[in-house]
Coordinates of C-alpha atoms and ligand atoms in Angstrom, one line a residue:
M1 CA 104.6 -150.0 -128.7
S2 CA 101.7 -152.4 -129.0
K3 CA 102.5 -155.5 -131.1
T4 CA 98.8 -156.5 -131.2
L5 CA 98.0 -153.2 -132.9
I6 CA 100.8 -153.5 -135.4
K7 CA 99.8 -157.0 -136.3
A8 CA 96.2 -155.9 -136.8
V9 CA 97.0 -153.1 -139.2
H10 CA 99.6 -155.2 -141.0
K11 CA 97.1 -158.1 -141.5
T12 CA 94.3 -155.8 -142.7
F13 CA 96.6 -153.9 -145.1
K14 CA 97.7 -157.2 -146.7
K15 CA 94.2 -158.5 -147.0
Q16 CA 92.5 -155.3 -148.2
I17 CA 95.2 -153.6 -150.2
G18 CA 97.9 -156.2 -150.8
G19 CA 101.7 -155.9 -150.8
Q20 CA 104.1 -155.1 -148.0
P21 CA 103.2 -151.9 -146.1
F22 CA 105.5 -149.5 -144.3
L23 CA 104.7 -149.7 -140.5
V24 CA 104.8 -146.9 -138.0
F25 CA 103.9 -146.7 -134.3
S26 CA 103.2 -143.3 -132.8
P27 CA 102.5 -143.0 -129.1
G28 CA 100.2 -140.9 -127.0
R29 CA 101.5 -139.1 -124.0
I30 CA 101.1 -138.4 -120.3
N31 CA 102.1 -135.2 -118.7
L32 CA 103.7 -135.2 -115.2
I33 CA 103.1 -131.5 -114.6
G34 CA 102.9 -128.2 -116.5
E35 CA 99.4 -128.0 -117.8
H36 CA 98.3 -125.2 -120.1
T37 CA 101.8 -123.8 -119.9
D38 CA 102.9 -124.9 -123.4
Y39 CA 101.0 -122.2 -125.4
N40 CA 102.4 -119.7 -122.9
D41 CA 105.9 -120.5 -124.0
G42 CA 106.5 -122.1 -120.7
F43 CA 107.7 -125.5 -119.4
V44 CA 106.0 -128.9 -119.5
F45 CA 107.0 -132.4 -118.3
P46 CA 105.5 -135.0 -120.6
A47 CA 106.4 -138.6 -121.6
A48 CA 105.4 -140.8 -124.5
I49 CA 103.5 -144.0 -123.5
N50 CA 103.0 -147.5 -124.7
K51 CA 99.6 -146.7 -126.0
G52 CA 99.2 -145.1 -129.4
I53 CA 98.4 -145.4 -133.1
A54 CA 99.7 -148.1 -135.4
L55 CA 99.7 -147.3 -139.1
A56 CA 100.3 -149.5 -142.1
I57 CA 100.8 -147.5 -145.3
G58 CA 101.9 -147.8 -148.9
K59 CA 102.1 -145.8 -152.1
S60 CA 99.2 -146.1 -154.5
E61 CA 99.2 -145.9 -158.3
S62 CA 95.6 -144.8 -158.2
D63 CA 94.5 -141.1 -158.6
K64 CA 92.8 -141.3 -155.2
S65 CA 94.1 -142.0 -151.6
K66 CA 92.4 -144.3 -149.2
V67 CA 92.5 -144.5 -145.4
Y68 CA 90.8 -147.2 -143.4
A69 CA 90.1 -146.6 -139.7
L70 CA 90.1 -150.1 -138.5
D71 CA 88.6 -149.5 -135.0
K72 CA 85.7 -147.6 -136.5
N73 CA 85.4 -149.8 -139.6
E74 CA 85.3 -146.5 -141.7
L75 CA 86.9 -146.1 -145.1
Y76 CA 87.7 -142.7 -146.5
E77 CA 88.7 -142.1 -150.1
F78 CA 89.8 -138.7 -151.4
G79 CA 91.8 -136.8 -154.0
L80 CA 94.9 -134.9 -153.0
D81 CA 94.3 -131.8 -155.1
S82 CA 91.4 -130.1 -153.2
I83 CA 92.0 -130.7 -149.6
T84 CA 89.8 -128.7 -147.1
P85 CA 88.6 -129.3 -143.6
L86 CA 85.5 -131.5 -143.4
K87 CA 82.5 -130.6 -141.3
D88 CA 82.3 -133.2 -138.5
G89 CA 85.2 -135.0 -140.2
G90 CA 86.5 -136.5 -137.0
W91 CA 89.7 -138.5 -137.5
R92 CA 89.7 -137.6 -141.3
N93 CA 90.5 -134.0 -140.5
Y94 CA 93.8 -134.8 -138.7
I95 CA 95.1 -136.6 -141.7
L96 CA 93.8 -134.0 -144.2
G97 CA 95.3 -131.3 -142.0
V98 CA 98.7 -133.0 -142.1
I99 CA 98.6 -133.3 -145.9
S100 CA 97.5 -129.7 -146.3
E101 CA 100.2 -128.4 -144.1
I102 CA 102.8 -130.4 -146.0
Q103 CA 101.4 -129.0 -149.3
K104 CA 101.6 -125.5 -147.9
L105 CA 105.4 -126.0 -147.6
G106 CA 105.5 -126.7 -151.4
L107 CA 106.2 -130.4 -150.8
D108 CA 104.4 -133.3 -152.6
V109 CA 102.5 -136.1 -150.9
G110 CA 101.7 -138.8 -153.5
N111 CA 98.7 -141.0 -153.4
F112 CA 98.7 -143.7 -150.7
N113 CA 96.7 -146.4 -148.9
G114 CA 96.7 -146.5 -145.2
V115 CA 95.2 -148.6 -142.4
F116 CA 95.4 -147.4 -138.8
S117 CA 94.3 -148.5 -135.4
G118 CA 94.8 -147.2 -131.9
N119 CA 94.4 -148.1 -128.2
I120 CA 94.3 -144.6 -126.6
P121 CA 90.8 -144.2 -125.2
A122 CA 89.2 -141.2 -127.0
G123 CA 88.8 -138.1 -124.9
S124 CA 91.1 -139.5 -122.2
G125 CA 93.6 -136.6 -122.4
M126 CA 96.4 -138.9 -123.6
S127 CA 96.5 -137.2 -127.0
S128 CA 95.3 -139.7 -129.5
S129 CA 95.1 -136.8 -132.0
A130 CA 98.8 -136.0 -131.8
A131 CA 99.6 -139.7 -132.1
L132 CA 97.5 -139.8 -135.3
E133 CA 99.0 -136.7 -136.8
N134 CA 102.5 -137.7 -136.0
S135 CA 102.0 -141.2 -137.5
F136 CA 100.9 -139.8 -140.8
V137 CA 103.5 -137.0 -141.1
F138 CA 106.2 -139.4 -140.1
A139 CA 105.1 -142.0 -142.7
F140 CA 104.7 -139.4 -145.5
N141 CA 108.2 -138.1 -144.8
E142 CA 109.6 -141.6 -145.2
L143 CA 107.4 -142.7 -148.1
F144 CA 107.7 -139.6 -150.2
E145 CA 111.2 -138.6 -149.1
L146 CA 110.2 -135.2 -148.0
G147 CA 113.4 -134.5 -146.0
L148 CA 111.6 -133.1 -143.0
S149 CA 113.3 -133.1 -139.6
K150 CA 111.3 -134.3 -136.5
S151 CA 111.0 -130.7 -135.4
E152 CA 109.5 -129.7 -138.7
M153 CA 107.1 -132.7 -138.5
I154 CA 105.7 -131.7 -135.1
L155 CA 105.0 -128.2 -136.3
I156 CA 103.1 -129.7 -139.2
S157 CA 101.1 -131.8 -136.8
K158 CA 100.4 -128.8 -134.6
K159 CA 99.2 -126.7 -137.5
A160 CA 96.9 -129.6 -138.6
E161 CA 95.3 -129.5 -135.2
H162 CA 94.9 -125.7 -135.4
N163 CA 93.6 -125.4 -138.9
Y164 CA 91.7 -128.6 -139.4
A165 CA 90.6 -129.6 -135.9
G166 CA 90.1 -126.0 -134.7
V167 CA 92.0 -126.5 -131.4
K168 CA 94.7 -123.8 -130.9
C169 CA 96.9 -126.3 -129.0
G170 CA 100.5 -125.8 -127.9
I171 CA 103.4 -128.1 -128.9
M172 CA 103.5 -130.4 -125.9
D173 CA 101.5 -133.4 -127.3
Q174 CA 103.2 -133.5 -130.7
Y175 CA 106.6 -133.1 -129.1
A176 CA 106.2 -135.8 -126.5
S177 CA 104.7 -138.2 -129.0
M178 CA 107.6 -137.7 -131.5
F179 CA 110.6 -137.3 -129.2
G180 CA 109.6 -139.6 -126.2
I181 CA 112.3 -141.9 -124.8
K182 CA 111.8 -145.2 -122.9
K183 CA 111.5 -144.9 -119.1
S184 CA 112.0 -141.2 -119.3
A185 CA 110.1 -137.9 -119.3
L186 CA 111.1 -134.7 -121.1
L187 CA 111.4 -131.4 -119.4
L188 CA 110.5 -129.3 -122.4
D189 CA 111.0 -125.6 -122.8
C190 CA 108.2 -124.7 -125.2
R191 CA 109.8 -121.5 -126.3
T192 CA 113.1 -122.9 -127.5
L193 CA 111.8 -126.5 -128.1
E194 CA 114.8 -127.8 -126.2
S195 CA 114.2 -130.6 -123.8
Q196 CA 116.1 -132.3 -121.0
L197 CA 115.8 -136.0 -120.4
F198 CA 114.9 -137.3 -117.0
K199 CA 115.0 -141.0 -116.2
I200 CA 111.9 -141.7 -114.3
D201 CA 111.9 -144.0 -111.3
F202 CA 109.5 -143.3 -108.5
K203 CA 111.0 -146.1 -106.4
D204 CA 108.1 -147.5 -104.2
Y205 CA 105.6 -145.5 -106.1
K206 CA 104.1 -145.7 -109.6
L207 CA 101.8 -143.8 -111.8
M208 CA 98.1 -144.6 -112.1
L209 CA 95.8 -143.0 -114.6
I210 CA 92.2 -142.9 -113.8
N211 CA 89.8 -142.1 -116.7
T212 CA 86.6 -140.4 -115.8
N213 CA 85.3 -141.6 -119.2
V214 CA 83.7 -138.2 -119.7
K215 CA 84.5 -135.5 -122.1
H216 CA 82.3 -132.5 -121.5
D217 CA 81.0 -130.4 -124.4
L218 CA 82.6 -127.0 -125.1
S219 CA 86.0 -128.3 -124.1
E220 CA 87.5 -127.1 -127.4
S221 CA 86.0 -123.6 -127.3
A222 CA 86.9 -123.4 -123.6
Y223 CA 90.5 -124.3 -124.5
N224 CA 90.7 -121.6 -127.2
D225 CA 89.2 -119.1 -124.7
R226 CA 91.8 -119.8 -122.1
R227 CA 94.5 -119.3 -124.7
S228 CA 93.1 -116.0 -125.7
V229 CA 92.8 -114.8 -122.1
C230 CA 96.5 -115.6 -121.7
E231 CA 97.4 -113.7 -124.9
D232 CA 95.4 -110.7 -123.8
V233 CA 97.0 -110.5 -120.4
S234 CA 100.5 -110.9 -122.0
K235 CA 99.7 -108.0 -124.3
K236 CA 98.6 -105.8 -121.4
L237 CA 101.8 -106.8 -119.5
N238 CA 103.8 -106.0 -122.6
V239 CA 105.5 -109.4 -122.7
K240 CA 105.7 -111.9 -125.4
A241 CA 104.0 -114.7 -123.4
L242 CA 103.0 -115.3 -119.8
R243 CA 106.2 -117.2 -119.4
D244 CA 107.9 -113.8 -119.2
A245 CA 105.5 -112.5 -116.5
S246 CA 106.0 -112.6 -112.7
K247 CA 103.4 -112.5 -109.9
N248 CA 104.6 -109.0 -109.2
S249 CA 104.1 -107.7 -112.7
L250 CA 100.7 -109.3 -112.8
D251 CA 99.7 -107.7 -109.5
G252 CA 100.4 -104.4 -111.1
L253 CA 97.7 -105.1 -113.6
R254 CA 95.1 -106.3 -111.1
D255 CA 92.8 -103.3 -111.4
E256 CA 92.8 -103.3 -115.2
I257 CA 91.7 -106.9 -115.7
T258 CA 88.8 -109.0 -114.4
E259 CA 89.3 -111.1 -111.3
E260 CA 88.8 -114.2 -113.5
D261 CA 91.5 -113.3 -115.9
Y262 CA 93.8 -112.4 -113.1
Q263 CA 93.3 -115.8 -111.5
K264 CA 93.9 -117.6 -114.9
A265 CA 97.2 -115.7 -115.5
L266 CA 98.3 -116.3 -111.9
Y267 CA 97.7 -120.0 -112.4
V268 CA 99.9 -120.1 -115.5
I269 CA 102.7 -118.2 -113.7
E270 CA 102.5 -120.6 -110.7
E271 CA 102.3 -123.7 -112.7
N272 CA 105.3 -122.8 -114.7
E273 CA 107.2 -122.4 -111.4
R274 CA 105.9 -125.8 -110.3
V275 CA 107.4 -127.5 -113.3
Q276 CA 110.8 -126.3 -112.3
L277 CA 110.3 -127.3 -108.7
F278 CA 109.1 -130.7 -109.8
S279 CA 112.2 -131.3 -111.9
E280 CA 114.4 -130.3 -108.9
A281 CA 112.5 -132.7 -106.7
I282 CA 113.1 -135.5 -109.1
L283 CA 116.8 -134.9 -109.1
K284 CA 116.8 -135.0 -105.3
D285 CA 114.6 -138.1 -105.2
D286 CA 112.2 -136.1 -103.1
I287 CA 109.0 -138.0 -103.9
N288 CA 106.9 -136.3 -101.2
S289 CA 107.4 -133.0 -102.9
L290 CA 106.4 -134.4 -106.2
G291 CA 103.1 -135.4 -104.7
K292 CA 102.4 -132.1 -103.2
L293 CA 103.1 -130.3 -106.4
L294 CA 100.6 -132.6 -108.2
Y295 CA 97.9 -131.6 -105.7
Q296 CA 98.8 -127.9 -106.0
S297 CA 98.6 -128.2 -109.8
H298 CA 95.2 -129.6 -109.6
E299 CA 94.0 -127.0 -107.1
G300 CA 95.1 -124.3 -109.6
L301 CA 93.6 -126.0 -112.6
S302 CA 90.3 -126.4 -110.8
T303 CA 89.9 -123.1 -108.9
K304 CA 91.9 -120.6 -110.8
Y305 CA 92.2 -121.8 -114.4
K306 CA 88.8 -123.5 -114.2
V307 CA 89.3 -126.4 -116.6
S308 CA 88.4 -129.2 -114.3
C309 CA 84.9 -130.8 -113.7
A310 CA 83.0 -132.6 -111.0
E311 CA 84.3 -136.1 -112.0
L312 CA 88.0 -135.0 -112.0
D313 CA 87.7 -133.1 -108.7
F314 CA 86.0 -136.1 -107.1
L315 CA 88.9 -138.4 -108.2
V316 CA 91.5 -136.0 -106.8
D317 CA 89.6 -135.4 -103.5
S318 CA 89.1 -139.1 -103.1
A319 CA 92.8 -139.7 -103.7
K320 CA 93.6 -137.3 -100.9
E321 CA 91.9 -139.5 -98.4
N322 CA 94.6 -142.2 -99.0
S323 CA 97.9 -141.8 -97.3
T324 CA 99.4 -144.2 -99.9
V325 CA 98.6 -141.7 -102.7
L326 CA 101.2 -138.9 -102.7
G327 CA 99.6 -136.7 -105.2
A328 CA 97.0 -136.5 -108.0
R329 CA 95.8 -134.0 -110.6
M330 CA 93.8 -133.8 -113.8
M331 CA 95.9 -134.2 -116.9
G332 CA 95.7 -132.6 -120.3
G333 CA 93.2 -130.0 -121.6
G334 CA 90.6 -130.8 -118.9
F335 CA 86.8 -131.0 -118.7
G336 CA 87.1 -134.7 -118.5
G337 CA 89.7 -137.3 -119.4
C338 CA 92.1 -138.7 -116.8
T339 CA 93.7 -137.9 -113.5
I340 CA 97.4 -138.9 -113.0
N341 CA 98.1 -140.3 -109.5
L342 CA 101.3 -141.2 -107.7
V343 CA 100.5 -144.3 -105.8
L344 CA 102.4 -146.7 -103.5
K345 CA 103.0 -149.9 -105.5
S346 CA 102.0 -152.2 -102.7
D347 CA 98.6 -150.4 -102.3
F348 CA 97.9 -150.1 -106.1
K349 CA 95.3 -152.7 -106.3
R350 CA 93.4 -151.8 -103.1
F351 CA 93.4 -148.1 -104.1
K352 CA 92.2 -149.0 -107.6
N353 CA 89.3 -151.0 -106.3
D354 CA 88.4 -148.5 -103.7
I355 CA 88.3 -145.4 -105.9
S356 CA 86.5 -147.3 -108.7
A357 CA 83.7 -148.3 -106.3
K358 CA 83.4 -144.8 -104.9
F359 CA 83.3 -143.3 -108.4
E360 CA 80.6 -145.6 -109.6
K361 CA 78.6 -144.9 -106.5
E362 CA 78.9 -141.2 -106.9
F363 CA 78.3 -140.9 -110.7
G364 CA 76.4 -144.1 -111.5
K365 CA 79.0 -145.0 -114.2
A366 CA 82.4 -146.6 -114.1
C367 CA 85.9 -145.0 -114.4
S368 CA 88.8 -146.9 -115.9
V369 CA 92.2 -147.4 -114.4
Y370 CA 95.4 -147.8 -116.4
K371 CA 99.1 -148.4 -115.8
V372 CA 101.4 -146.9 -118.4
K373 CA 105.0 -147.5 -119.5
L374 CA 107.1 -144.6 -120.6
S375 CA 108.1 -145.4 -124.1
N376 CA 109.9 -144.3 -127.3
G377 CA 108.4 -141.7 -129.6
T378 CA 107.1 -142.1 -133.2
H379 CA 109.1 -144.8 -135.0
I380 CA 109.3 -147.2 -137.9
V381 CA 108.4 -150.8 -137.0
K382 CA 110.4 -153.4 -138.9
Ligands
GLA1 C1 96.0 -130.2 -124.8 C2 96.8 -129.5 -125.8 C3 98.3 -129.2 -125.3 C4 98.3 -128.6 -123.9 C5 97.3 -129.4 -123.0 C6 97.2 -128.7 -121.7 O1 96.5 -131.5 -124.6 O2 96.9 -130.2 -127.0 O3 99.0 -128.4 -126.2 O4 98.0 -127.3 -124.0 O5 96.0 -129.6 -123.5 O6 98.4 -128.7 -121.0

């Protein structure tokens, strides 16, 4: 959790609205491995982090609700009775989406005032959108006594993303943001929504995130396209989702689908296997295998699933030149955002400086480097 963020929203709420707000912190997430497997009913390995969204919120007697986005200095006032997605609504759509999905369940959200602020860099692939959705659904549940379980709340957040942001995402981001546990990652089965907790300690190594600071256009439509390719191939294979497919069964279909679609489906099947191998390697403290799996994951995302970009590939290729980096891969939806790297602690600084300089030389702009702490999921702040 970030105390600075909480203080900032608390102070602004008291100044602009008055009274004692209810405070919520909702984190972003990283993903160790298992990319684009969630909407294939497969496995993922995310963790909540110490960056996220802080929200100060209170009920309002007015017939309108107000949300103030502190970082953007934008205020949005609206009525609750005619909620629809806004064109170019940005952050507003995530909140409207959450309200609309709650209303669809026949539950009542009353008028409210809210102030939020975040420290997840936009477009970094650390899921600021899931953090925002979860902060509001969690706060509404408490404030208006909706009686929703955390599992119900994350489905609301996911539907908000589908119907109001237009991204047909899986459940990974919302799940990790809601259910994360300090110093741990969650091996999540996206079909059953059951997860297994893994204490994370990479011994002499630690995670480094490197943000390309780019988010290429079309990333949303490309995301939805990938999802529909997976669904088409599943249908042709006569299985519910690619999670149920094997390389053998996919090979049987090779002549009936395009080479591009074959490669994409193959990536999903292989990545799903890698998540299992990764969790086994953690249990065996086999850090070298973890690194290899990260590199393999990136190779698949870049050459088969085709969701990488020049900046991400450059960072991963440069990481490979360092024997103190065991593995690296792009993280999240792709087409920009961060790579996740497993780096020797004693070489962290040198590697950071080296790769930053190389990136700047290659692209004429800076990348950003972050350390993250694995943290608890969405919670009330007292
Ligand atoms: C985005 C989506 C997730 C997941 C990842 C890729 O973050 O929101 O559901 O599909 O991309 O693994």
